[in-house]
Amino acid sequence: MKKLLLLTSGGDCPGLNGVIRAVVKAAEHDGNWQVYGSRRAYCGVLEKPNDIIHLTSEVVAGIHVRGGTILETVNKGNPTAFPAEIAGEQVFIDRSDELISIIKQLVFDAVINIGGDGSHRVSQHLFEHGLNIVGVPKTIDNDLYGTDYTIGFQTAVDTATEAIDRLIPTAQSHNRVIVTEVMGRDAGWICLHSAIAAGAEVALIPEIPYDIEAVKAKLKSRFDKGHGFANIVISEGAKPLAGSVVSKQSNEFGYENPILGGIAEHLASQIRVGLDLDVRVTVLGHIQRGGTPNAFDRVLAAEFGVQAFELVKQGRFGFIPVSKDGEIKPISLKEATSEYRVIPLEHSLISSARAMGMCLGEELS
C-alpha cells in the first residue's frame, strides 16, 4: 500500500471537508493507497510527536456537509518562514528541508495540499525542493490564478447575498443607507457577485478606486427620485481615489499579512459629509467563512478531490486541478501562482453592473 498525506493550509472555508472525503473515497476505491491527514497544516508533521491521523471512510463519513476542516488549519505555519523562538528572540527559520525529510522518513509517497494563493506558493517551493506534492484550490476570495472558481467562494457569496437581502427591508423601513463590508482582500469577486445578486445600488471593489463624489451623486439621485433607502456593498480591500486601503499590521508573531477592515466605516463618514442621510454599517467578517457548503461547493470539492488523487496516481506532481470553462483540468502550481487573480476591468460582471445602473464608484467626468 502506498501512503498519501493530506492537509489543509491557510484560511478555512466551506468545502474543505468535501475535498478530504473525496480523496479518501477515491483512494479506497482504487485500493492501493492509504490516506493520512496532517493536523494544522504542516505543523502536524513538524511537531514532536507528529500529529498525523489515519483517514478512512469511517472517519470522513458525512463530513462533506460540515463547514471548516476536520484537520484544522493555520495561516502562520509557513515552513519556508516558520515562526520560532531562539535564545528568547522571535525569529523565522526555513524548515523546508526538515519537513521534506520527515515526510520521506514517514514513508509518504505524495502530499496533497488544499490551499489558496499563499499556500500554493509554498507548495511550489516544496515541489522545487523535491517533494511529491499536488495542490487543490480553495479560498473564499476566488483570487487564485488559472481557475474560474475556488472551493468556498460560492458559499461565501450565498452568505453575503443572504445578509444583504436581510438588510434591504431594514434599510427601507428606516430610510437608511446601509453599507455592508465583505471579504476578498485585493479582489472584488465576493463584493460584485453579492451586490449584483442582492440588487445593491453601489458596489465598490479594489479593482476600481472609488470617487466619493460619484457615490454621493448616486445616492442623491436615488433619494431625490423618492427611493428612501439604499444598500452599498464594499470590499474590505476597496480604497478611495488617491487614498489607501484601510488596514492594520498584525501583532501576531508569524502572521505578517496586513489585517484589512474598516473601509465601510470610512465610507460612511465620507457619505455623511454634505448629505443628510442616516448611514449604518454592517461588517460580515468571518461569517462568510463558516456554515454549510452549498451544493456548488460540494460538487466542486468532490471533483477537485478526485482529480487531485488522479494526479497523484499518475505521478504528475507540481500540478493542481482547476475549474476552467466548465471543465476540471490540471495546470502547474507555477502557473497557478504566477499572478494574483483580480476582476479584469473588461469582465462581463463589471459591464453587467454598469448596464443595470449600479454605481461602481468610477470617477465623475
Short mmCIF file of C-alpha atoms in Angstrom, two decimals:
data_model
loop_
_atom_site.label_atom_id
_atom_site.label_comp_id
_atom_site.label_asym_id
_atom_site.label_seq_id
_atom_site.Cartn_x
_atom_site.Cartn_y
_atom_site.Cartn_z
CA MET A 1 0.00 0.00 0.00
CA LYS A 2 1.22 3.47 -0.91
CA LYS A 3 0.77 6.31 1.57
CA LEU A 4 -0.71 9.73 0.83
CA LEU A 5 -0.55 12.70 3.21
CA LEU A 6 -3.37 15.25 3.07
CA LEU A 7 -3.53 18.68 4.70
CA THR A 8 -5.46 21.96 4.71
CA SER A 9 -3.50 25.20 4.99
CA GLY A 10 -4.27 28.92 5.17
CA GLY A 11 -7.70 30.28 5.99
CA ASP A 12 -10.66 27.95 6.40
CA CYS A 13 -13.67 27.90 4.10
CA PRO A 14 -16.76 25.81 3.34
CA GLY A 15 -15.96 22.75 1.24
CA LEU A 16 -12.64 21.66 2.73
CA ASN A 17 -14.16 18.58 4.32
CA GLY A 18 -15.69 17.67 0.97
CA VAL A 19 -12.23 17.51 -0.60
CA ILE A 20 -10.89 15.39 2.26
CA ARG A 21 -13.80 12.96 1.88
CA ALA A 22 -13.43 12.77 -1.91
CA VAL A 23 -9.70 11.99 -1.71
CA VAL A 24 -10.25 9.27 0.89
CA LYS A 25 -13.13 7.66 -1.01
CA ALA A 26 -11.22 7.77 -4.32
CA ALA A 27 -8.16 6.22 -2.67
CA GLU A 28 -10.19 3.43 -1.07
CA HIS A 29 -11.96 2.77 -4.37
CA ASP A 30 -8.55 2.49 -6.04
CA GLY A 31 -7.43 0.04 -3.36
CA ASN A 32 -3.71 0.77 -3.48
CA TRP A 33 -3.43 3.81 -1.23
CA GLN A 34 -3.85 4.70 2.43
CA VAL A 35 -4.62 8.33 3.26
CA TYR A 36 -3.39 10.19 6.33
CA GLY A 37 -4.04 13.74 7.47
CA SER A 38 -1.59 16.22 8.97
CA ARG A 39 -3.36 18.36 11.54
CA ARG A 40 -2.94 22.15 11.45
CA ALA A 41 -1.34 22.10 8.01
CA TYR A 42 2.38 21.25 8.10
CA CYS A 43 2.52 21.67 11.88
CA GLY A 44 1.30 18.11 12.33
CA VAL A 45 4.41 16.89 10.52
CA LEU A 46 6.86 19.21 12.27
CA GLU A 47 5.57 18.72 15.81
CA LYS A 48 7.11 16.09 18.08
CA PRO A 49 5.40 13.71 18.30
CA ASN A 50 3.80 14.05 14.87
CA ASP A 51 0.10 14.89 14.87
CA ILE A 52 -0.98 12.78 11.91
CA ILE A 53 -4.20 10.75 11.73
CA HIS A 54 -5.31 7.86 9.55
CA LEU A 55 -8.22 8.93 7.33
CA THR A 56 -10.64 6.13 6.50
CA SER A 57 -14.14 6.08 5.03
CA GLU A 58 -15.49 5.79 8.58
CA VAL A 59 -13.60 8.90 9.69
CA VAL A 60 -14.82 11.02 6.74
CA ALA A 61 -18.41 9.71 6.62
CA GLY A 62 -20.83 12.61 6.22
CA ILE A 63 -18.25 15.36 6.70
CA HIS A 64 -18.95 16.93 3.28
CA VAL A 65 -21.92 18.82 4.75
CA ARG A 66 -19.84 20.39 7.52
CA GLY A 67 -18.02 23.69 7.30
CA GLY A 68 -14.40 24.15 8.35
CA THR A 69 -11.90 21.29 8.25
CA ILE A 70 -11.60 18.21 10.45
CA LEU A 71 -7.82 18.51 10.02
CA GLU A 72 -7.81 22.10 11.33
CA THR A 73 -5.63 24.73 9.68
CA VAL A 74 -3.22 27.58 10.37
CA ASN A 75 -2.20 30.69 8.45
CA LYS A 76 1.11 31.22 10.21
CA GLY A 77 2.85 27.87 9.82
CA ASN A 78 4.72 28.54 6.59
CA PRO A 79 7.61 26.02 6.58
CA THR A 80 9.75 28.38 4.48
CA ALA A 81 9.49 31.04 7.21
CA PHE A 82 8.42 29.17 10.31
CA PRO A 83 7.99 31.22 13.49
CA ALA A 84 10.34 30.15 16.27
CA GLU A 85 11.93 31.46 19.43
CA ILE A 86 15.70 31.14 19.74
CA ALA A 87 17.53 32.45 22.81
CA GLY A 88 14.48 34.47 23.76
CA GLU A 89 14.24 36.11 20.35
CA GLN A 90 11.37 35.58 17.92
CA VAL A 91 12.75 34.64 14.50
CA PHE A 92 11.70 32.97 11.27
CA ILE A 93 13.52 29.88 10.09
CA ASP A 94 13.33 27.83 6.91
CA ARG A 95 12.22 24.31 7.85
CA SER A 96 11.51 23.16 4.29
CA ASP A 97 14.30 20.59 4.10
CA GLU A 98 13.44 19.29 7.58
CA LEU A 99 9.77 18.99 6.59
CA ILE A 100 10.56 17.09 3.39
CA SER A 101 12.97 14.82 5.27
CA ILE A 102 10.34 13.92 7.88
CA ILE A 103 7.71 13.23 5.22
CA LYS A 104 10.12 10.86 3.47
CA GLN A 105 11.09 9.20 6.77
CA LEU A 106 7.40 8.57 7.41
CA VAL A 107 7.32 6.86 4.02
CA PHE A 108 4.71 9.08 2.41
CA ASP A 109 4.72 8.75 -1.37
CA ALA A 110 2.88 12.01 -2.03
CA VAL A 111 1.23 15.05 -0.44
CA ILE A 112 -1.99 16.88 -1.35
CA ASN A 113 -2.20 20.44 -0.02
CA ILE A 114 -5.62 22.14 -0.06
CA GLY A 115 -4.90 25.87 -0.03
CA GLY A 116 -5.06 29.28 -1.66
CA ASP A 117 -2.56 31.57 -3.36
CA GLY A 118 -0.12 31.89 -0.47
CA SER A 119 -0.36 28.21 0.45
CA HIS A 120 0.45 27.12 -3.08
CA ARG A 121 3.45 29.40 -3.34
CA VAL A 122 4.72 27.23 -0.50
CA SER A 123 3.61 24.11 -2.43
CA GLN A 124 5.63 25.24 -5.45
CA HIS A 125 8.67 25.91 -3.26
CA LEU A 126 8.44 22.44 -1.70
CA PHE A 127 7.98 20.84 -5.11
CA GLU A 128 11.13 22.58 -6.36
CA HIS A 129 12.94 21.13 -3.33
CA GLY A 130 11.94 17.57 -4.12
CA LEU A 131 8.54 17.00 -2.51
CA ASN A 132 5.95 14.99 -4.46
CA ILE A 133 3.07 17.43 -4.00
CA VAL A 134 -0.26 18.21 -5.69
CA GLY A 135 -2.49 21.20 -4.90
CA VAL A 136 -6.22 21.81 -4.56
CA PRO A 137 -7.56 25.39 -4.98
CA LYS A 138 -9.58 26.80 -2.11
CA THR A 139 -10.28 30.33 -0.88
CA ILE A 140 -13.44 32.35 -0.44
CA ASP A 141 -11.65 35.24 -2.17
CA ASN A 142 -11.58 33.39 -5.54
CA ASP A 143 -8.23 35.03 -6.25
CA LEU A 144 -6.14 32.02 -7.32
CA TYR A 145 -4.93 32.44 -10.88
CA GLY A 146 -5.89 29.91 -13.56
CA THR A 147 -9.24 28.78 -12.14
CA ASP A 148 -12.71 30.25 -12.57
CA TYR A 149 -13.78 29.06 -9.13
CA THR A 150 -12.14 28.06 -5.88
CA ILE A 151 -13.75 25.97 -3.14
CA GLY A 152 -15.64 28.14 -0.66
CA PHE A 153 -16.26 31.12 -2.92
CA GLN A 154 -19.82 30.34 -3.98
CA THR A 155 -20.92 29.59 -0.41
CA ALA A 156 -19.36 32.86 0.77
CA VAL A 157 -21.29 34.70 -1.97
CA ASP A 158 -24.51 32.99 -0.86
CA THR A 159 -23.85 34.02 2.75
CA ALA A 160 -23.12 37.63 1.78
CA THR A 161 -26.15 37.78 -0.50
CA GLU A 162 -28.46 36.48 2.21
CA ALA A 163 -27.10 39.06 4.65
CA ILE A 164 -27.64 41.92 2.18
CA ASP A 165 -31.14 40.60 1.41
CA ARG A 166 -31.90 40.85 5.12
CA LEU A 167 -30.52 44.38 5.32
CA ILE A 168 -32.69 45.70 2.48
CA PRO A 169 -36.01 45.70 4.42
CA THR A 170 -34.43 47.31 7.49
CA ALA A 171 -32.86 49.99 5.28
CA GLN A 172 -36.23 50.55 3.65
CA SER A 173 -38.10 50.65 6.96
CA HIS A 174 -35.80 53.30 8.44
CA ASN A 175 -34.98 55.25 5.25
CA ARG A 176 -31.32 54.43 5.70
CA VAL A 177 -28.22 53.84 3.68
CA ILE A 178 -26.62 50.58 4.81
CA VAL A 179 -23.03 49.84 3.92
CA THR A 180 -22.07 46.15 4.02
CA GLU A 181 -18.37 45.27 4.13
CA VAL A 182 -17.41 41.90 2.69
CA MET A 183 -14.15 39.98 2.47
CA GLY A 184 -11.98 39.41 -0.60
CA ARG A 185 -8.67 41.09 0.20
CA ASP A 186 -7.39 42.66 -3.04
CA ALA A 187 -10.00 41.06 -5.31
CA GLY A 188 -13.64 42.12 -5.59
CA TRP A 189 -15.25 38.83 -6.59
CA ILE A 190 -17.39 38.39 -3.44
CA CYS A 191 -18.40 42.03 -3.46
CA LEU A 192 -19.51 42.23 -7.07
CA HIS A 193 -21.25 38.85 -7.16
CA SER A 194 -23.23 39.50 -3.98
CA ALA A 195 -24.04 43.11 -4.94
CA ILE A 196 -25.50 42.02 -8.27
CA ALA A 197 -27.33 39.07 -6.69
CA ALA A 198 -28.89 41.27 -3.98
CA GLY A 199 -29.60 44.25 -6.23
CA ALA A 200 -27.43 46.75 -4.40
CA GLU A 201 -27.22 50.29 -5.70
CA VAL A 202 -23.47 50.68 -5.20
CA ALA A 203 -20.61 48.14 -5.30
CA LEU A 204 -17.07 49.27 -4.51
CA ILE A 205 -14.26 46.86 -5.39
CA PRO A 206 -10.45 47.03 -5.07
CA GLU A 207 -10.02 47.00 -8.84
CA ILE A 208 -11.72 50.41 -9.22
CA PRO A 209 -10.63 53.09 -6.71
CA TYR A 210 -13.84 54.93 -5.88
CA ASP A 211 -14.68 58.59 -6.29
CA ILE A 212 -16.71 59.58 -3.22
CA GLU A 213 -18.44 62.27 -5.26
CA ALA A 214 -19.72 59.61 -7.68
CA VAL A 215 -21.10 57.61 -4.74
CA LYS A 216 -22.78 60.70 -3.28
CA ALA A 217 -24.25 61.61 -6.67
CA LYS A 218 -25.77 58.13 -6.98
CA LEU A 219 -27.29 58.32 -3.50
CA LYS A 220 -28.61 61.86 -4.00
CA SER A 221 -30.22 60.89 -7.30
CA ARG A 222 -31.85 57.85 -5.73
CA PHE A 223 -33.27 59.75 -2.76
CA ASP A 224 -34.37 62.68 -4.96
CA LYS A 225 -36.41 60.22 -7.03
CA GLY A 226 -38.26 59.06 -3.95
CA HIS A 227 -36.37 55.87 -3.20
CA GLY A 228 -35.92 56.36 0.53
CA PHE A 229 -33.15 53.87 1.12
CA ALA A 230 -30.02 52.42 -0.45
CA ASN A 231 -27.67 49.47 0.01
CA ILE A 232 -23.95 49.63 -0.66
CA VAL A 233 -21.60 46.65 -0.77
CA ILE A 234 -17.91 47.38 -0.33
CA SER A 235 -14.94 45.03 -0.43
CA GLU A 236 -12.54 45.16 2.51
CA GLY A 237 -9.74 45.96 0.03
CA ALA A 238 -11.51 48.87 -1.67
CA LYS A 239 -9.92 52.30 -1.50
CA PRO A 240 -10.83 55.86 -2.47
CA LEU A 241 -9.16 57.74 -5.28
CA ALA A 242 -5.77 59.00 -4.12
CA GLY A 243 -6.33 57.04 -0.92
CA SER A 244 -5.16 53.77 0.53
CA VAL A 245 -6.56 50.52 1.86
CA VAL A 246 -7.76 50.64 5.47
CA SER A 247 -5.70 48.08 7.36
CA LYS A 248 -3.50 47.50 10.37
CA GLN A 249 -0.44 45.40 10.99
CA SER A 250 -0.94 42.15 12.83
CA ASN A 251 0.69 41.81 16.23
CA GLU A 252 0.54 38.01 15.97
CA PHE A 253 4.01 36.62 15.53
CA GLY A 254 4.09 34.54 12.37
CA TYR A 255 1.18 36.28 10.67
CA GLU A 256 2.66 39.02 8.54
CA ASN A 257 -0.25 39.94 6.25
CA PRO A 258 -1.95 43.27 6.94
CA ILE A 259 -5.37 42.88 8.55
CA LEU A 260 -7.96 44.54 6.33
CA GLY A 261 -11.14 46.07 7.67
CA GLY A 262 -12.70 49.42 8.45
CA ILE A 263 -13.28 50.77 4.94
CA ALA A 264 -17.07 50.63 5.41
CA GLU A 265 -16.93 52.97 8.41
CA HIS A 266 -14.60 55.27 6.48
CA LEU A 267 -17.02 55.35 3.54
CA ALA A 268 -19.98 56.02 5.84
CA SER A 269 -18.21 59.01 7.37
CA GLN A 270 -17.45 60.33 3.87
CA ILE A 271 -21.09 59.99 2.80
CA ARG A 272 -22.34 61.89 5.84
CA VAL A 273 -20.30 64.94 4.81
CA GLY A 274 -22.66 67.01 2.69
CA LEU A 275 -25.55 64.54 2.66
CA ASP A 276 -28.20 64.49 5.39
CA LEU A 277 -28.59 60.72 5.37
CA ASP A 278 -28.81 58.10 8.10
CA VAL A 279 -25.93 55.75 7.28
CA ARG A 280 -25.29 52.48 9.09
CA VAL A 281 -22.53 49.87 8.68
CA THR A 282 -22.52 46.08 8.81
CA VAL A 283 -19.25 44.11 8.64
CA LEU A 284 -19.78 40.44 7.75
CA GLY A 285 -16.24 39.33 8.56
CA HIS A 286 -15.65 35.67 9.31
CA ILE A 287 -19.35 34.82 8.98
CA GLN A 288 -18.51 34.40 5.28
CA ARG A 289 -16.04 31.61 6.09
CA GLY A 290 -18.42 29.49 8.11
CA GLY A 291 -21.51 27.41 7.61
CA THR A 292 -22.59 24.51 5.48
CA PRO A 293 -21.11 24.48 1.95
CA ASN A 294 -23.71 24.92 -0.77
CA ALA A 295 -24.32 22.33 -3.50
CA PHE A 296 -21.93 24.05 -5.93
CA ASP A 297 -19.02 23.90 -3.48
CA ARG A 298 -19.81 20.31 -2.51
CA VAL A 299 -19.70 19.20 -6.14
CA LEU A 300 -16.56 21.25 -6.85
CA ALA A 301 -14.88 19.82 -3.75
CA ALA A 302 -15.68 16.29 -4.91
CA GLU A 303 -14.32 16.94 -8.41
CA PHE A 304 -11.16 18.64 -7.16
CA GLY A 305 -10.52 15.89 -4.61
CA VAL A 306 -10.91 13.09 -7.14
CA GLN A 307 -8.79 14.85 -9.76
CA ALA A 308 -6.05 15.66 -7.24
CA PHE A 309 -5.88 11.97 -6.35
CA GLU A 310 -5.70 11.10 -10.06
CA LEU A 311 -2.74 13.45 -10.46
CA VAL A 312 -1.03 11.67 -7.55
CA LYS A 313 -1.68 8.26 -9.13
CA GLN A 314 -0.25 9.50 -12.43
CA GLY A 315 2.82 10.93 -10.71
CA ARG A 316 2.01 14.41 -12.03
CA PHE A 317 3.45 16.31 -9.12
CA GLY A 318 3.70 20.08 -9.12
CA PHE A 319 0.18 20.32 -10.61
CA ILE A 320 -3.22 21.47 -9.37
CA PRO A 321 -6.72 20.75 -10.77
CA VAL A 322 -8.63 23.89 -11.73
CA SER A 323 -12.12 24.72 -13.00
CA LYS A 324 -11.85 26.39 -16.39
CA ASP A 325 -14.68 26.95 -18.88
CA GLY A 326 -16.83 24.29 -17.22
CA GLU A 327 -14.13 21.62 -17.14
CA ILE A 328 -11.74 20.34 -14.49
CA LYS A 329 -8.19 20.20 -15.83
CA PRO A 330 -4.66 20.36 -14.41
CA ILE A 331 -2.26 23.27 -14.61
CA SER A 332 1.13 23.68 -12.97
CA LEU A 333 1.42 25.14 -9.50
CA LYS A 334 3.88 27.59 -11.02
CA GLU A 335 1.21 28.90 -13.40
CA ALA A 336 -1.46 28.96 -10.69
CA THR A 337 0.72 31.24 -8.55
CA SER A 338 2.20 33.32 -11.37
CA GLU A 339 -0.34 36.13 -10.96
CA TYR A 340 -2.90 37.39 -8.48
CA ARG A 341 -6.43 36.96 -9.87
CA VAL A 342 -8.40 40.19 -9.71
CA ILE A 343 -11.52 41.09 -11.71
CA PRO A 344 -10.43 42.27 -15.19
CA LEU A 345 -11.93 45.66 -15.96
CA GLU A 346 -13.39 44.23 -19.18
CA HIS A 347 -15.11 41.37 -17.30
CA SER A 348 -18.80 40.79 -18.05
CA LEU A 349 -19.67 41.22 -14.36
CA ILE A 350 -18.47 44.81 -14.49
CA SER A 351 -20.24 45.61 -17.77
CA SER A 352 -23.45 43.96 -16.49
CA ALA A 353 -23.37 46.01 -13.29
CA ARG A 354 -22.89 49.22 -15.26
CA ALA A 355 -25.70 48.32 -17.68
CA MET A 356 -28.11 47.89 -14.76
CA GLY A 357 -27.25 51.32 -13.39
CA MET A 358 -25.13 50.12 -10.47
CA CYS A 359 -22.57 52.66 -9.29
CA LEU A 360 -19.05 51.26 -9.15
CA GLY A 361 -17.62 54.49 -7.80
CA GLU A 362 -15.97 55.38 -11.07
CA GLU A 363 -14.60 58.90 -11.27
CA LEU A 364 -17.04 61.52 -12.45
CA SER A 365 -16.01 63.13 -15.74
#
